[in-house]
mmCIF file of C-alpha atoms in Angstrom:
data_model
loop_
_atom_site.group_PDB
_atom_site.id
_atom_site.type_symbol
_atom_site.label_atom_id
_atom_site.label_comp_id
_atom_site.label_asym_id
_atom_site.label_seq_id
_atom_site.Cartn_x
_atom_site.Cartn_y
_atom_site.Cartn_z
ATOM 1 C CA MET A 1 65.208 -22.345 -133.909
ATOM 2 C CA ASP A 2 66.676 -25.793 -134.312
ATOM 3 C CA LYS A 3 67.114 -27.530 -137.467
ATOM 4 C CA ASP A 4 64.424 -30.334 -137.431
ATOM 5 C CA THR A 5 62.376 -27.000 -137.631
ATOM 6 C CA PHE A 6 64.205 -25.234 -139.994
ATOM 7 C CA GLN A 7 64.154 -27.783 -142.074
ATOM 8 C CA GLN A 8 60.227 -28.793 -142.171
ATOM 9 C CA LEU A 9 60.142 -24.398 -142.880
ATOM 10 C CA LEU A 10 62.545 -24.934 -145.526
ATOM 11 C CA SER A 11 60.669 -28.223 -147.271
ATOM 12 C CA LYS A 12 57.402 -26.252 -147.072
ATOM 13 C CA GLU A 13 58.582 -23.508 -148.724
ATOM 14 C CA VAL A 14 60.333 -25.397 -151.580
ATOM 15 C CA GLU A 15 57.249 -27.386 -152.355
ATOM 16 C CA SER A 16 56.275 -24.268 -154.227
ATOM 17 C CA TYR A 17 58.963 -24.076 -156.370
ATOM 18 C CA LYS A 18 57.675 -26.195 -158.849
ATOM 19 C CA ALA A 19 54.594 -24.499 -160.033
ATOM 20 C CA LEU A 20 57.200 -21.276 -159.907
ATOM 21 C CA LEU A 21 59.255 -22.779 -162.537
ATOM 22 C CA GLU A 22 57.068 -24.409 -164.708
ATOM 23 C CA THR A 23 54.318 -23.379 -167.498
ATOM 24 C CA ASN A 24 51.108 -25.394 -167.158
ATOM 25 C CA ASP A 25 52.744 -27.910 -169.723
ATOM 26 C CA ASN A 26 55.557 -28.479 -167.180
ATOM 27 C CA ASP A 27 57.797 -26.664 -169.404
ATOM 28 C CA TRP A 28 60.298 -24.206 -167.958
ATOM 29 C CA ILE A 29 59.423 -20.878 -167.829
ATOM 30 C CA VAL A 30 63.081 -19.431 -169.163
ATOM 31 C CA LYS A 31 62.876 -19.350 -172.953
ATOM 32 C CA GLY A 32 66.061 -17.322 -173.031
ATOM 33 C CA PHE A 33 67.734 -14.050 -172.323
ATOM 34 C CA VAL A 34 66.305 -10.768 -173.743
ATOM 35 C CA ASP A 35 68.380 -7.419 -174.601
ATOM 36 C CA VAL A 36 67.205 -4.179 -175.198
ATOM 37 C CA ASP A 37 66.248 -4.714 -178.549
ATOM 38 C CA LYS A 38 63.810 -7.126 -177.126
ATOM 39 C CA ASN A 39 65.558 -9.959 -178.894
ATOM 40 C CA VAL A 40 64.887 -13.415 -177.318
ATOM 41 C CA TYR A 41 68.390 -15.783 -177.608
ATOM 42 C CA THR A 42 67.942 -19.530 -176.686
ATOM 43 C CA ILE A 43 69.669 -20.989 -174.195
ATOM 44 C CA THR A 44 71.504 -24.265 -174.044
ATOM 45 C CA ASN A 45 70.664 -26.864 -172.072
ATOM 46 C CA ASP A 46 73.981 -27.096 -170.347
ATOM 47 C CA THR A 47 73.792 -27.922 -166.385
ATOM 48 C CA LYS A 48 75.857 -25.070 -164.982
ATOM 49 C CA VAL A 49 73.895 -22.620 -167.461
ATOM 50 C CA VAL A 50 70.618 -23.842 -166.445
ATOM 51 C CA SER A 51 71.778 -24.052 -162.633
ATOM 52 C CA LYS A 52 72.950 -20.738 -162.345
ATOM 53 C CA ILE A 53 69.596 -19.271 -163.597
ATOM 54 C CA ILE A 54 67.226 -21.186 -161.409
ATOM 55 C CA GLU A 55 69.281 -20.448 -158.526
ATOM 56 C CA ILE A 56 68.911 -16.324 -159.573
ATOM 57 C CA ILE A 57 65.054 -17.250 -160.067
ATOM 58 C CA LEU A 58 64.840 -18.665 -156.428
ATOM 59 C CA ILE A 59 67.158 -16.369 -154.373
ATOM 60 C CA PRO A 60 64.621 -13.771 -154.028
ATOM 61 C CA HIS A 61 61.918 -16.172 -153.244
ATOM 62 C CA LEU A 62 64.228 -17.644 -150.163
ATOM 63 C CA ASP A 63 65.068 -14.282 -148.897
ATOM 64 C CA ALA A 64 61.516 -13.607 -148.514
ATOM 65 C CA PHE A 65 61.046 -16.794 -146.914
ATOM 66 C CA ALA A 66 64.050 -16.126 -144.551
ATOM 67 C CA LYS A 67 62.497 -12.321 -143.651
ATOM 68 C CA ARG A 68 59.013 -14.025 -143.018
ATOM 69 C CA ASN A 69 60.711 -16.553 -140.489
ATOM 70 C CA GLY A 70 62.538 -14.420 -138.685
ATOM 71 C CA MET A 71 65.848 -15.173 -140.027
ATOM 72 C CA MET A 72 68.264 -13.175 -142.602
ATOM 73 C CA LEU A 73 69.757 -14.842 -145.705
ATOM 74 C CA GLU A 74 73.486 -14.626 -146.357
ATOM 75 C CA LEU A 75 75.411 -14.762 -149.708
ATOM 76 C CA PRO A 76 78.876 -16.353 -149.726
ATOM 77 C CA SER A 77 81.231 -13.798 -149.718
ATOM 78 C CA ALA A 78 83.232 -15.005 -152.526
ATOM 79 C CA GLN A 79 83.295 -17.435 -155.385
ATOM 80 C CA ASN A 80 83.508 -21.040 -154.326
ATOM 81 C CA TYR A 81 82.605 -20.316 -151.101
ATOM 82 C CA TYR A 82 80.709 -23.122 -148.866
ATOM 83 C CA PRO A 83 77.659 -23.142 -148.635
ATOM 84 C CA ASP A 84 75.456 -21.583 -151.167
ATOM 85 C CA LEU A 85 72.969 -19.996 -148.645
ATOM 86 C CA THR A 86 73.578 -19.339 -144.839
ATOM 87 C CA PHE A 87 70.345 -18.443 -142.888
ATOM 88 C CA LYS A 88 70.531 -16.552 -139.536
ATOM 89 C CA ASP A 89 67.979 -16.659 -136.838
ATOM 90 C CA ALA A 90 67.805 -13.626 -134.285
ATOM 91 C CA GLU A 91 69.667 -15.856 -131.822
ATOM 92 C CA GLY A 92 72.842 -16.171 -134.089
ATOM 93 C CA ASN A 93 72.086 -19.757 -134.968
ATOM 94 C CA LEU A 94 73.228 -20.555 -138.634
ATOM 95 C CA PHE A 95 71.543 -22.510 -141.004
ATOM 96 C CA ALA A 96 73.889 -23.993 -144.099
ATOM 97 C CA VAL A 97 72.034 -24.590 -147.545
ATOM 98 C CA ASP A 98 73.589 -25.848 -150.764
ATOM 99 C CA PHE A 99 71.851 -25.644 -154.516
ATOM 100 C CA LYS A 100 72.171 -29.079 -156.261
ATOM 101 C CA SER A 101 70.886 -29.831 -159.658
ATOM 102 C CA SER A 102 71.255 -32.600 -161.772
ATOM 103 C CA TYR A 103 69.039 -33.631 -164.995
ATOM 104 C CA TYR A 104 67.413 -37.482 -164.976
ATOM 105 C CA GLY A 105 66.274 -39.812 -167.917
ATOM 106 C CA ASP A 106 63.054 -42.128 -167.945
ATOM 107 C CA ASP A 107 64.981 -44.627 -165.665
ATOM 108 C CA ARG A 108 64.569 -42.073 -163.032
ATOM 109 C CA LYS A 109 68.308 -41.822 -162.393
ATOM 110 C CA VAL A 110 70.318 -38.711 -162.068
ATOM 111 C CA ASN A 111 73.213 -37.766 -164.296
ATOM 112 C CA GLY A 112 75.547 -37.378 -161.328
ATOM 113 C CA LEU A 113 74.700 -35.013 -158.375
ATOM 114 C CA THR A 114 78.042 -34.227 -156.251
ATOM 115 C CA LEU A 115 77.604 -32.955 -152.607
ATOM 116 C CA GLY A 116 80.427 -30.544 -151.696
ATOM 117 C CA SER A 117 84.276 -31.248 -151.320
ATOM 118 C CA TYR A 118 84.810 -33.958 -148.502
ATOM 119 C CA TRP A 119 88.561 -32.228 -148.035
ATOM 120 C CA GLY A 120 89.495 -28.580 -146.958
ATOM 121 C CA TYR A 121 86.524 -27.160 -144.708
ATOM 122 C CA PHE A 122 84.905 -30.577 -144.617
ATOM 123 C CA ARG A 123 87.828 -31.982 -142.635
ATOM 124 C CA ASN A 124 89.118 -28.548 -140.844
ATOM 125 C CA ARG A 125 85.885 -28.085 -138.969
ATOM 126 C CA ASP A 126 86.669 -25.011 -136.906
ATOM 127 C CA VAL A 127 88.344 -22.715 -138.787
ATOM 128 C CA LYS A 128 87.144 -20.528 -141.938
ATOM 129 C CA LYS A 129 88.659 -22.439 -144.908
ATOM 130 C CA ASN A 130 86.985 -21.275 -148.054
ATOM 131 C CA THR A 131 83.880 -20.333 -145.992
ATOM 132 C CA ASP A 132 82.233 -17.578 -144.087
ATOM 133 C CA TYR A 133 81.684 -19.173 -141.167
ATOM 134 C CA PRO A 134 83.336 -22.292 -139.569
ATOM 135 C CA TYR A 135 81.832 -26.109 -140.513
ATOM 136 C CA ASN A 136 80.718 -26.948 -137.051
ATOM 137 C CA ASP A 137 79.390 -23.639 -136.514
ATOM 138 C CA TYR A 138 76.061 -24.160 -138.816
ATOM 139 C CA LYS A 139 73.399 -26.544 -137.138
ATOM 140 C CA CYS A 140 73.011 -28.437 -139.905
ATOM 141 C CA HIS A 141 73.995 -28.683 -143.694
ATOM 142 C CA LEU A 142 70.933 -29.381 -146.207
ATOM 143 C CA VAL A 143 70.733 -29.428 -149.428
ATOM 144 C CA ILE A 144 67.834 -27.801 -151.885
ATOM 145 C CA GLY A 145 67.823 -30.628 -154.766
ATOM 146 C CA MET A 146 66.522 -29.653 -157.842
ATOM 147 C CA LEU A 147 66.374 -32.289 -161.174
ATOM 148 C CA TYR A 148 64.743 -31.925 -164.278
ATOM 149 C CA LYS A 149 64.339 -33.831 -167.453
ATOM 150 C CA GLN A 150 66.354 -32.216 -170.741
ATOM 151 C CA SER A 151 63.584 -31.476 -173.453
ATOM 152 C CA VAL A 152 64.147 -32.881 -176.893
ATOM 153 C CA THR A 153 64.754 -29.580 -179.231
ATOM 154 C CA ASP A 154 65.324 -29.058 -182.834
ATOM 155 C CA LYS A 155 69.149 -28.655 -183.864
ATOM 156 C CA ASN A 156 68.047 -26.582 -186.725
ATOM 157 C CA GLU A 157 65.994 -24.213 -184.409
ATOM 158 C CA LYS A 158 67.155 -20.463 -184.767
ATOM 159 C CA GLY A 159 68.827 -19.037 -182.009
ATOM 160 C CA ILE A 160 67.129 -15.500 -182.181
ATOM 161 C CA TYR A 161 63.564 -14.536 -181.593
ATOM 162 C CA THR A 162 61.352 -11.497 -180.832
ATOM 163 C CA ILE A 163 59.148 -11.312 -177.936
ATOM 164 C CA ASP A 164 56.346 -12.166 -179.342
ATOM 165 C CA GLU A 165 57.307 -15.262 -180.570
ATOM 166 C CA LEU A 166 58.183 -16.489 -176.689
ATOM 167 C CA ASN A 167 55.236 -19.087 -177.721
ATOM 168 C CA VAL A 168 56.701 -20.567 -180.433
ATOM 169 C CA ILE A 169 60.378 -20.774 -178.308
ATOM 170 C CA LYS A 170 60.997 -24.706 -176.884
ATOM 171 C CA SER A 171 62.173 -24.828 -173.264
ATOM 172 C CA VAL A 172 65.382 -26.747 -173.059
ATOM 173 C CA ILE A 173 64.023 -28.174 -169.706
ATOM 174 C CA GLU A 174 60.927 -29.411 -167.961
ATOM 175 C CA GLN A 175 59.384 -31.658 -165.593
ATOM 176 C CA PHE A 176 60.719 -30.488 -162.262
ATOM 177 C CA ILE A 177 61.333 -32.434 -158.886
ATOM 178 C CA PHE A 178 62.481 -30.402 -156.075
ATOM 179 C CA PHE A 179 63.448 -32.165 -152.303
ATOM 180 C CA VAL A 180 64.912 -31.016 -149.335
ATOM 181 C CA GLN A 181 67.531 -33.034 -147.458
ATOM 182 C CA PRO A 182 70.116 -33.274 -145.340
ATOM 183 C CA LYS A 183 73.537 -33.711 -146.817
ATOM 184 C CA TRP A 184 74.482 -36.763 -145.247
ATOM 185 C CA LYS A 185 71.196 -38.131 -145.565
ATOM 186 C CA ILE A 186 71.655 -38.324 -149.385
ATOM 187 C CA ALA A 187 74.964 -39.393 -149.471
ATOM 188 C CA SER A 188 77.025 -42.372 -151.257
ATOM 189 C CA ASP A 189 80.063 -44.235 -150.231
ATOM 190 C CA LYS A 190 81.620 -43.278 -153.692
ATOM 191 C CA VAL A 191 83.286 -39.791 -154.853
ATOM 192 C CA GLY A 192 81.432 -37.774 -157.174
ATOM 193 C CA SER A 193 83.171 -38.076 -160.377
ATOM 194 C CA GLY A 194 86.530 -39.687 -161.137
ATOM 195 C CA ASN A 195 89.604 -38.718 -158.775
ATOM 196 C CA THR A 196 88.201 -35.684 -157.283
ATOM 197 C CA ARG A 197 87.693 -35.033 -153.746
ATOM 198 C CA ASN A 198 83.710 -34.435 -153.909
ATOM 199 C CA ILE A 199 81.013 -36.515 -152.207
ATOM 200 C CA GLY A 200 78.967 -38.573 -154.217
ATOM 201 C CA GLY A 201 75.242 -38.334 -154.133
ATOM 202 C CA MET A 202 72.507 -41.065 -154.450
ATOM 203 C CA GLU A 203 71.533 -41.970 -158.007
ATOM 204 C CA ASN A 204 67.871 -42.893 -157.882
ATOM 205 C CA ILE A 205 65.559 -39.937 -157.340
ATOM 206 C CA ASP A 206 63.329 -41.889 -155.023
ATOM 207 C CA ASP A 207 66.375 -42.495 -152.795
ATOM 208 C CA LEU A 208 67.299 -38.677 -152.912
ATOM 209 C CA VAL A 209 63.589 -37.323 -152.424
ATOM 210 C CA ALA A 210 63.470 -39.740 -149.034
ATOM 211 C CA GLY A 211 66.882 -39.333 -148.132
ATOM 212 C CA LYS A 212 67.506 -42.984 -148.376
ATOM 213 C CA GLY A 213 71.657 -42.519 -148.942
ATOM 214 C CA THR A 214 74.068 -45.328 -148.179
ATOM 215 C CA PHE A 215 74.067 -43.403 -144.381
ATOM 216 C CA SER A 216 70.870 -42.713 -143.825
ATOM 217 C CA GLU A 217 70.418 -45.765 -141.461
ATOM 218 C CA LEU A 218 73.917 -45.543 -140.160
ATOM 219 C CA GLY A 219 73.789 -42.088 -139.027
ATOM 220 C CA GLU A 220 75.260 -38.758 -139.514
ATOM 221 C CA GLU A 221 78.480 -39.377 -137.024
ATOM 222 C CA VAL A 222 79.378 -42.858 -139.371
ATOM 223 C CA PHE A 223 78.972 -40.111 -142.936
ATOM 224 C CA ASP A 224 81.384 -37.959 -141.072
ATOM 225 C CA ASP A 225 84.066 -40.457 -140.210
ATOM 226 C CA TYR A 226 83.816 -42.244 -143.286
ATOM 227 C CA TRP A 227 84.503 -39.076 -145.568
ATOM 228 C CA MET A 228 86.799 -37.009 -143.104
ATOM 229 C CA ASN A 229 89.056 -39.992 -143.401
ATOM 230 C CA PHE A 230 88.515 -41.002 -147.156
ATOM 231 C CA PHE A 231 91.749 -40.668 -149.016
ATOM 232 C CA ASN A 232 91.617 -41.283 -153.052
ATOM 233 C CA THR A 233 94.728 -43.036 -154.544
ATOM 234 C CA THR A 234 96.667 -39.815 -155.020
ATOM 235 C CA ASP A 235 96.028 -38.110 -151.711
ATOM 236 C CA ALA A 236 96.326 -41.689 -149.818
ATOM 237 C CA LYS A 237 100.492 -41.683 -151.244
ATOM 238 C CA LYS A 238 101.117 -37.976 -150.739
ATOM 239 C CA ALA A 239 99.771 -38.924 -147.269
ATOM 240 C CA GLY A 240 102.376 -41.537 -146.767
ATOM 241 C CA ILE A 241 99.209 -44.452 -146.220
ATOM 242 C CA GLY A 242 100.447 -45.825 -149.316
ATOM 243 C CA LYS A 243 96.781 -46.941 -150.642
ATOM 244 C CA PRO A 244 93.388 -45.780 -149.640
ATOM 245 C CA ARG A 245 92.315 -47.132 -146.425
ATOM 246 C CA TYR A 246 88.818 -48.196 -148.127
ATOM 247 C CA LYS A 247 86.630 -47.461 -151.576
ATOM 248 C CA ASN A 248 83.345 -48.359 -150.057
ATOM 249 C CA ILE A 249 80.978 -49.125 -146.897
ATOM 250 C CA GLU A 250 81.986 -52.346 -146.937
ATOM 251 C CA THR A 251 85.648 -52.297 -147.015
ATOM 252 C CA TYR A 252 85.376 -49.239 -144.486
ATOM 253 C CA LYS A 253 83.444 -51.623 -141.700
ATOM 254 C CA LYS A 254 86.477 -53.786 -142.430
ATOM 255 C CA TYR A 255 89.259 -51.262 -141.998
ATOM 256 C CA LEU A 256 87.412 -50.367 -138.551
ATOM 257 C CA ASP A 257 87.452 -54.097 -137.086
ATOM 258 C CA LYS A 258 90.988 -53.798 -137.909
ATOM 259 C CA GLN A 259 91.693 -50.710 -136.262
ATOM 260 C CA GLN A 260 89.622 -52.229 -133.397
ATOM 261 C CA LYS A 261 91.594 -55.259 -133.158
ATOM 262 C CA ILE A 262 95.156 -53.257 -133.200
ATOM 263 C CA ARG A 263 93.703 -51.041 -130.186
ATOM 264 C CA SER A 264 92.345 -54.067 -128.106
ATOM 265 C CA LYS A 265 95.912 -55.730 -128.744
ATOM 266 C CA LEU A 266 97.289 -52.821 -127.488
ATOM 267 C CA GLN A 267 95.479 -52.453 -124.580
ATOM 268 C CA GLU A 268 96.480 -56.324 -123.623
#
């Protein structure tokens, strides 16, 4: 299977997930956790909690999707390994898929979407580094984007209900938006947050859904070169290069022009 066919199949599969996770009123189907006494404990809208529950719900469906299409789904062998999901077809081709989630507001901008590290496995692509397979072994690196709104809930709401009271529990999130895109197509030229080593994603929902990131017209090779040679302030000092070579796509282009001039002089 080639990467375009895999993306098309996965995109078609993910189209059904909004209906799977929402009620008829566009609320999240999850209301809380149930104990053996059938008490329902409400949950917070903390992004880590929400994203993990969504993943737990979706993984069985993605496993069934893999089997229907003659593939195997492999989960990472250790926590924090890349990627979240590895799909392997009958010929041994590998496809990397990561879950990425965030909430959005009325302005249709997400509250931060990071796309994984630009360090480690991203740079050392032919070895296993916090991965079960080398980065270069994958035919493509896709993202299942899961965006949602945070619901307005009553702060005085009680935290424990009975099963019979499910209909009065307000869901903490609502109005899902799902998409599938290659990581490089939705990446920005900024880090995910602060001084971290994470690639930042686009903020506008329409850009994310359509795959119109900073590198979408420049190509995957430019994306790879930009982030494989990107240094934050701390890492630039440690590497002995003084300060970062560039900080955005414009200064990256100037850096490349300078490098080309140096090479031209050396060839004279």
